[in-house]
Amino acid sequence: MPKKQLRKRYYICSLKLKELEMRSTFKILFYANKGKEKDGIVPIMGRITINGTQCQFSCKHSIPLAMWDVKGNCAKGRSKEALQINRDIDNIKAQIIKYYQHLSDREAFVTAEMVRNSFQGFGSEYETLLVLVRL
């Protein structure tokens, strides 16, 4: 196949991939789980949504329900506890975005569960050449 045709085919394929990437939606939401309220303290949960598929996880933090800002998805106030929780939430969000970028670079199709599993350390391991040779 001549180079010109190969370039044209590559260009068309890359455009289709970019169109697929542009249609992809990726959102992270943090919320207080009111269903597990105990003495006014609620756990903070996270939800990853990619193209309509959702996956939830625990942030391993608890907060008084009165301190949670529903619209802002963060802790209210300027207390040390609120600032620390907001810092941790921002850190979790940054890590999830990093894992999403990493997976979307490697995989053709990324789900919310794949991102959550990577964030929590349950991702697929890299296969080495030695493992492939042994098969």
PDB file of N, CA, C and O in Angstrom, residues 16-61:
ATOM      1  N   LYS A  16     -11.638   9.451  13.852  1.00  0.00           N
ATOM      2  CA  LYS A  16     -12.704   8.674  14.474  1.00  0.00           C
ATOM      3  C   LYS A  16     -12.427   8.470  15.955  1.00  0.00           C
ATOM      4  O   LYS A  16     -13.326   8.552  16.781  1.00  0.00           O
ATOM      5  N   LEU A  17     -11.174   8.213  16.305  1.00  0.00           N
ATOM      6  CA  LEU A  17     -10.826   8.059  17.713  1.00  0.00           C
ATOM      7  C   LEU A  17     -11.048   9.353  18.487  1.00  0.00           C
ATOM      8  O   LEU A  17     -11.551   9.337  19.601  1.00  0.00           O
ATOM      9  N   LYS A  18     -10.685  10.478  17.867  1.00  0.00           N
ATOM     10  CA  LYS A  18     -10.891  11.762  18.532  1.00  0.00           C
ATOM     11  C   LYS A  18     -12.377  12.040  18.722  1.00  0.00           C
ATOM     12  O   LYS A  18     -12.790  12.572  19.742  1.00  0.00           O
ATOM     13  N   GLU A  19     -13.194  11.666  17.736  1.00  0.00           N
ATOM     14  CA  GLU A  19     -14.645  11.844  17.875  1.00  0.00           C
ATOM     15  C   GLU A  19     -15.168  11.009  19.032  1.00  0.00           C
ATOM     16  O   GLU A  19     -15.986  11.472  19.821  1.00  0.00           O
ATOM     17  N   LEU A  20     -14.671   9.762  19.163  1.00  0.00           N
ATOM     18  CA  LEU A  20     -15.099   8.910  20.264  1.00  0.00           C
ATOM     19  C   LEU A  20     -14.664   9.488  21.605  1.00  0.00           C
ATOM     20  O   LEU A  20     -15.407   9.460  22.577  1.00  0.00           O
ATOM     21  N   GLU A  21     -13.437  10.019  21.651  1.00  0.00           N
ATOM     22  CA  GLU A  21     -12.940  10.614  22.885  1.00  0.00           C
ATOM     23  C   GLU A  21     -13.746  11.851  23.258  1.00  0.00           C
ATOM     24  O   GLU A  21     -14.006  12.098  24.421  1.00  0.00           O
ATOM     25  N   MET A  22     -14.151  12.633  22.273  1.00  0.00           N
ATOM     26  CA  MET A  22     -14.889  13.854  22.560  1.00  0.00           C
ATOM     27  C   MET A  22     -16.275  13.541  23.124  1.00  0.00           C
ATOM     28  O   MET A  22     -16.795  14.283  23.930  1.00  0.00           O
ATOM     29  N   ARG A  23     -16.861  12.423  22.729  1.00  0.00           N
ATOM     30  CA  ARG A  23     -18.173  12.051  23.215  1.00  0.00           C
ATOM     31  C   ARG A  23     -18.119  11.499  24.630  1.00  0.00           C
ATOM     32  O   ARG A  23     -19.128  11.372  25.286  1.00  0.00           O
ATOM     33  N   SER A  24     -16.974  11.115  25.086  1.00  0.00           N
ATOM     34  CA  SER A  24     -16.823  10.518  26.402  1.00  0.00           C
ATOM     35  C   SER A  24     -17.074  11.557  27.498  1.00  0.00           C
ATOM     36  O   SER A  24     -16.599  12.677  27.429  1.00  0.00           O
ATOM     37  N   THR A  25     -17.864  11.164  28.491  1.00  0.00           N
ATOM     38  CA  THR A  25     -18.103  12.038  29.631  1.00  0.00           C
ATOM     39  C   THR A  25     -17.420  11.438  30.852  1.00  0.00           C
ATOM     40  O   THR A  25     -17.452  10.222  31.052  1.00  0.00           O
ATOM     41  N   PHE A  26     -16.821  12.266  31.647  1.00  0.00           N
ATOM     42  CA  PHE A  26     -16.104  11.822  32.843  1.00  0.00           C
ATOM     43  C   PHE A  26     -16.391  12.811  33.957  1.00  0.00           C
ATOM     44  O   PHE A  26     -16.126  14.007  33.801  1.00  0.00           O
ATOM     45  N   LYS A  27     -16.977  12.322  35.053  1.00  0.00           N
ATOM     46  CA  LYS A  27     -17.295  13.198  36.171  1.00  0.00           C
ATOM     47  C   LYS A  27     -16.981  12.507  37.486  1.00  0.00           C
ATOM     48  O   LYS A  27     -17.102  11.279  37.596  1.00  0.00           O
ATOM     49  N   ILE A  28     -16.613  13.303  38.463  1.00  0.00           N
ATOM     50  CA  ILE A  28     -16.369  12.816  39.812  1.00  0.00           C
ATOM     51  C   ILE A  28     -17.239  13.634  40.754  1.00  0.00           C
ATOM     52  O   ILE A  28     -17.238  14.865  40.689  1.00  0.00           O
ATOM     53  N   LEU A  29     -17.970  12.951  41.619  1.00  0.00           N
ATOM     54  CA  LEU A  29     -18.856  13.608  42.570  1.00  0.00           C
ATOM     55  C   LEU A  29     -18.554  13.076  43.962  1.00  0.00           C
ATOM     56  O   LEU A  29     -18.357  11.868  44.143  1.00  0.00           O
ATOM     57  N   PHE A  30     -18.509  13.953  44.936  1.00  0.00           N
ATOM     58  CA  PHE A  30     -18.357  13.561  46.331  1.00  0.00           C
ATOM     59  C   PHE A  30     -19.635  13.916  47.068  1.00  0.00           C
ATOM     60  O   PHE A  30     -20.226  14.971  46.824  1.00  0.00           O
ATOM     61  N   TYR A  31     -20.077  13.028  47.951  1.00  0.00           N
ATOM     62  CA  TYR A  31     -21.318  13.270  48.682  1.00  0.00           C
ATOM     63  C   TYR A  31     -21.247  12.625  50.062  1.00  0.00           C
ATOM     64  O   TYR A  31     -20.439  11.722  50.309  1.00  0.00           O
ATOM     65  N   ALA A  32     -22.109  13.120  50.950  1.00  0.00           N
ATOM     66  CA  ALA A  32     -22.229  12.552  52.290  1.00  0.00           C
ATOM     67  C   ALA A  32     -23.324  11.498  52.249  1.00  0.00           C
ATOM     68  O   ALA A  32     -24.436  11.766  51.809  1.00  0.00           O
ATOM     69  N   ASN A  33     -23.013  10.303  52.689  1.00  0.00           N
ATOM     70  CA  ASN A  33     -23.961   9.200  52.662  1.00  0.00           C
ATOM     71  C   ASN A  33     -24.874   9.287  53.892  1.00  0.00           C
ATOM     72  O   ASN A  33     -24.566   8.761  54.952  1.00  0.00           O
ATOM     73  N   LYS A  34     -26.011   9.942  53.733  1.00  0.00           N
ATOM     74  CA  LYS A  34     -26.937  10.152  54.848  1.00  0.00           C
ATOM     75  C   LYS A  34     -27.560   8.860  55.339  1.00  0.00           C
ATOM     76  O   LYS A  34     -28.026   8.785  56.467  1.00  0.00           O
ATOM     77  N   GLY A  35     -27.570   7.843  54.511  1.00  0.00           N
ATOM     78  CA  GLY A  35     -28.142   6.556  54.899  1.00  0.00           C
ATOM     79  C   GLY A  35     -27.334   5.846  55.976  1.00  0.00           C
ATOM     80  O   GLY A  35     -27.843   4.973  56.662  1.00  0.00           O
ATOM     81  N   LYS A  36     -26.079   6.206  56.126  1.00  0.00           N
ATOM     82  CA  LYS A  36     -25.217   5.570  57.119  1.00  0.00           C
ATOM     83  C   LYS A  36     -24.881   6.526  58.253  1.00  0.00           C
ATOM     84  O   LYS A  36     -23.837   6.408  58.889  1.00  0.00           O
ATOM     85  N   GLU A  37     -25.781   7.463  58.511  1.00  0.00           N
ATOM     86  CA  GLU A  37     -25.562   8.455  59.576  1.00  0.00           C
ATOM     87  C   GLU A  37     -25.555   7.764  60.930  1.00  0.00           C
ATOM     88  O   GLU A  37     -26.387   6.916  61.237  1.00  0.00           O
ATOM     89  N   LYS A  38     -24.587   8.140  61.750  1.00  0.00           N
ATOM     90  CA  LYS A  38     -24.465   7.587  63.095  1.00  0.00           C
ATOM     91  C   LYS A  38     -24.040   8.716  64.020  1.00  0.00           C
ATOM     92  O   LYS A  38     -22.943   9.239  63.885  1.00  0.00           O
ATOM     93  N   ASP A  39     -24.930   9.118  64.902  1.00  0.00           N
ATOM     94  CA  ASP A  39     -24.674  10.216  65.853  1.00  0.00           C
ATOM     95  C   ASP A  39     -24.326  11.520  65.130  1.00  0.00           C
ATOM     96  O   ASP A  39     -23.455  12.274  65.575  1.00  0.00           O
ATOM     97  N   GLY A  40     -24.950  11.786  64.012  1.00  0.00           N
ATOM     98  CA  GLY A  40     -24.725  13.024  63.268  1.00  0.00           C
ATOM     99  C   GLY A  40     -23.491  13.007  62.388  1.00  0.00           C
ATOM    100  O   GLY A  40     -23.195  13.982  61.705  1.00  0.00           O
ATOM    101  N   ILE A  41     -22.747  11.891  62.380  1.00  0.00           N
ATOM    102  CA  ILE A  41     -21.534  11.752  61.576  1.00  0.00           C
ATOM    103  C   ILE A  41     -21.868  10.872  60.365  1.00  0.00           C
ATOM    104  O   ILE A  41     -22.487   9.817  60.497  1.00  0.00           O
ATOM    105  N   VAL A  42     -21.460  11.317  59.175  1.00  0.00           N
ATOM    106  CA  VAL A  42     -21.723  10.569  57.942  1.00  0.00           C
ATOM    107  C   VAL A  42     -20.413  10.309  57.199  1.00  0.00           C
ATOM    108  O   VAL A  42     -19.489  11.122  57.249  1.00  0.00           O
ATOM    109  N   PRO A  43     -20.326   9.165  56.508  1.00  0.00           N
ATOM    110  CA  PRO A  43     -19.124   8.915  55.693  1.00  0.00           C
ATOM    111  C   PRO A  43     -19.187   9.694  54.384  1.00  0.00           C
ATOM    112  O   PRO A  43     -20.262   9.945  53.841  1.00  0.00           O
ATOM    113  N   ILE A  44     -18.025  10.079  53.886  1.00  0.00           N
ATOM    114  CA  ILE A  44     -17.934  10.761  52.597  1.00  0.00           C
ATOM    115  C   ILE A  44     -17.685   9.702  51.531  1.00  0.00           C
ATOM    116  O   ILE A  44     -16.773   8.881  51.652  1.00  0.00           O
ATOM    117  N   MET A  45     -18.511   9.739  50.501  1.00  0.00           N
ATOM    118  CA  MET A  45     -18.423   8.781  49.415  1.00  0.00           C
ATOM    119  C   MET A  45     -18.070   9.518  48.123  1.00  0.00           C
ATOM    120  O   MET A  45     -18.279  10.717  48.014  1.00  0.00           O
ATOM    121  N   GLY A  46     -17.561   8.775  47.170  1.00  0.00           N
ATOM    122  CA  GLY A  46     -17.260   9.326  45.859  1.00  0.00           C
ATOM    123  C   GLY A  46     -17.975   8.527  44.793  1.00  0.00           C
ATOM    124  O   GLY A  46     -18.242   7.339  44.964  1.00  0.00           O
ATOM    125  N   ARG A  47     -18.279   9.176  43.684  1.00  0.00           N
ATOM    126  CA  ARG A  47     -18.929   8.508  42.565  1.00  0.00           C
ATOM    127  C   ARG A  47     -18.220   8.930  41.291  1.00  0.00           C
ATOM    128  O   ARG A  47     -18.080  10.116  41.006  1.00  0.00           O
ATOM    129  N   ILE A  48     -17.789   7.956  40.521  1.00  0.00           N
ATOM    130  CA  ILE A  48     -17.176   8.194  39.216  1.00  0.00           C
ATOM    131  C   ILE A  48     -18.216   7.841  38.162  1.00  0.00           C
ATOM    132  O   ILE A  48     -18.821   6.772  38.228  1.00  0.00           O
ATOM    133  N   THR A  49     -18.426   8.744  37.211  1.00  0.00           N
ATOM    134  CA  THR A  49     -19.366   8.493  36.123  1.00  0.00           C
ATOM    135  C   THR A  49     -18.635   8.673  34.797  1.00  0.00           C
ATOM    136  O   THR A  49     -18.033   9.721  34.554  1.00  0.00           O
ATOM    137  N   ILE A  50     -18.684   7.634  33.976  1.00  0.00           N
ATOM    138  CA  ILE A  50     -18.097   7.693  32.635  1.00  0.00           C
ATOM    139  C   ILE A  50     -19.132   7.163  31.662  1.00  0.00           C
ATOM    140  O   ILE A  50     -19.546   6.000  31.765  1.00  0.00           O
ATOM    141  N   ASN A  51     -19.567   8.016  30.743  1.00  0.00           N
ATOM    142  CA  ASN A  51     -20.553   7.650  29.725  1.00  0.00           C
ATOM    143  C   ASN A  51     -21.791   6.972  30.319  1.00  0.00           C
ATOM    144  O   ASN A  51     -22.287   5.993  29.797  1.00  0.00           O
ATOM    145  N   GLY A  52     -22.238   7.453  31.450  1.00  0.00           N
ATOM    146  CA  GLY A  52     -23.460   6.933  32.058  1.00  0.00           C
ATOM    147  C   GLY A  52     -23.247   5.778  33.012  1.00  0.00           C
ATOM    148  O   GLY A  52     -24.148   5.439  33.768  1.00  0.00           O
ATOM    149  N   THR A  53     -22.080   5.139  33.010  1.00  0.00           N
ATOM    150  CA  THR A  53     -21.818   4.068  33.967  1.00  0.00           C
ATOM    151  C   THR A  53     -21.269   4.681  35.241  1.00  0.00           C
ATOM    152  O   THR A  53     -20.413   5.567  35.194  1.00  0.00           O
ATOM    153  N   GLN A  54     -21.793   4.229  36.373  1.00  0.00           N
ATOM    154  CA  GLN A  54     -21.381   4.792  37.655  1.00  0.00           C
ATOM    155  C   GLN A  54     -20.689   3.742  38.505  1.00  0.00           C
ATOM    156  O   GLN A  54     -20.980   2.550  38.408  1.00  0.00           O
ATOM    157  N   CYS A  55     -19.804   4.213  39.345  1.00  0.00           N
ATOM    158  CA  CYS A  55     -19.117   3.357  40.290  1.00  0.00           C
ATOM    159  C   CYS A  55     -18.851   4.186  41.539  1.00  0.00           C
ATOM    160  O   CYS A  55     -18.386   5.321  41.446  1.00  0.00           O
ATOM    161  N   GLN A  56     -19.167   3.628  42.697  1.00  0.00           N
ATOM    162  CA  GLN A  56     -19.022   4.376  43.948  1.00  0.00           C
ATOM    163  C   GLN A  56     -17.889   3.795  44.787  1.00  0.00           C
ATOM    164  O   GLN A  56     -17.559   2.613  44.668  1.00  0.00           O
ATOM    165  N   PHE A  57     -17.329   4.635  45.639  1.00  0.00           N
ATOM    166  CA  PHE A  57     -16.258   4.211  46.530  1.00  0.00           C
ATOM    167  C   PHE A  57     -16.290   5.060  47.786  1.00  0.00           C
ATOM    168  O   PHE A  57     -16.864   6.148  47.809  1.00  0.00           O
ATOM    169  N   SER A  58     -15.681   4.554  48.831  1.00  0.00           N
ATOM    170  CA  SER A  58     -15.598   5.294  50.081  1.00  0.00           C
ATOM    171  C   SER A  58     -14.307   6.103  50.099  1.00  0.00           C
ATOM    172  O   SER A  58     -13.258   5.620  49.682  1.00  0.00           O
ATOM    173  N   CYS A  59     -14.395   7.321  50.609  1.00  0.00           N
ATOM    174  CA  CYS A  59     -13.210   8.174  50.711  1.00  0.00           C
ATOM    175  C   CYS A  59     -12.450   7.930  52.013  1.00  0.00           C
ATOM    176  O   CYS A  59     -11.411   8.538  52.250  1.00  0.00           O
ATOM    177  N   LYS A  60     -13.001   7.073  52.880  1.00  0.00           N
ATOM    178  CA  LYS A  60     -12.400   6.753  54.182  1.00  0.00           C
ATOM    179  C   LYS A  60     -12.344   7.971  55.101  1.00  0.00           C
ATOM    180  O   LYS A  60     -11.439   8.110  55.905  1.00  0.00           O
ATOM    181  N   HIS A  61     -13.308   8.864  54.944  1.00  0.00           N
ATOM    182  CA  HIS A  61     -13.428  10.038  55.811  1.00  0.00           C
ATOM    183  C   HIS A  61     -14.861  10.136  56.293  1.00  0.00           C
ATOM    184  O   HIS A  61     -15.791   9.755  55.589  1.00  0.00           O
TER     185      HIS A  61
END
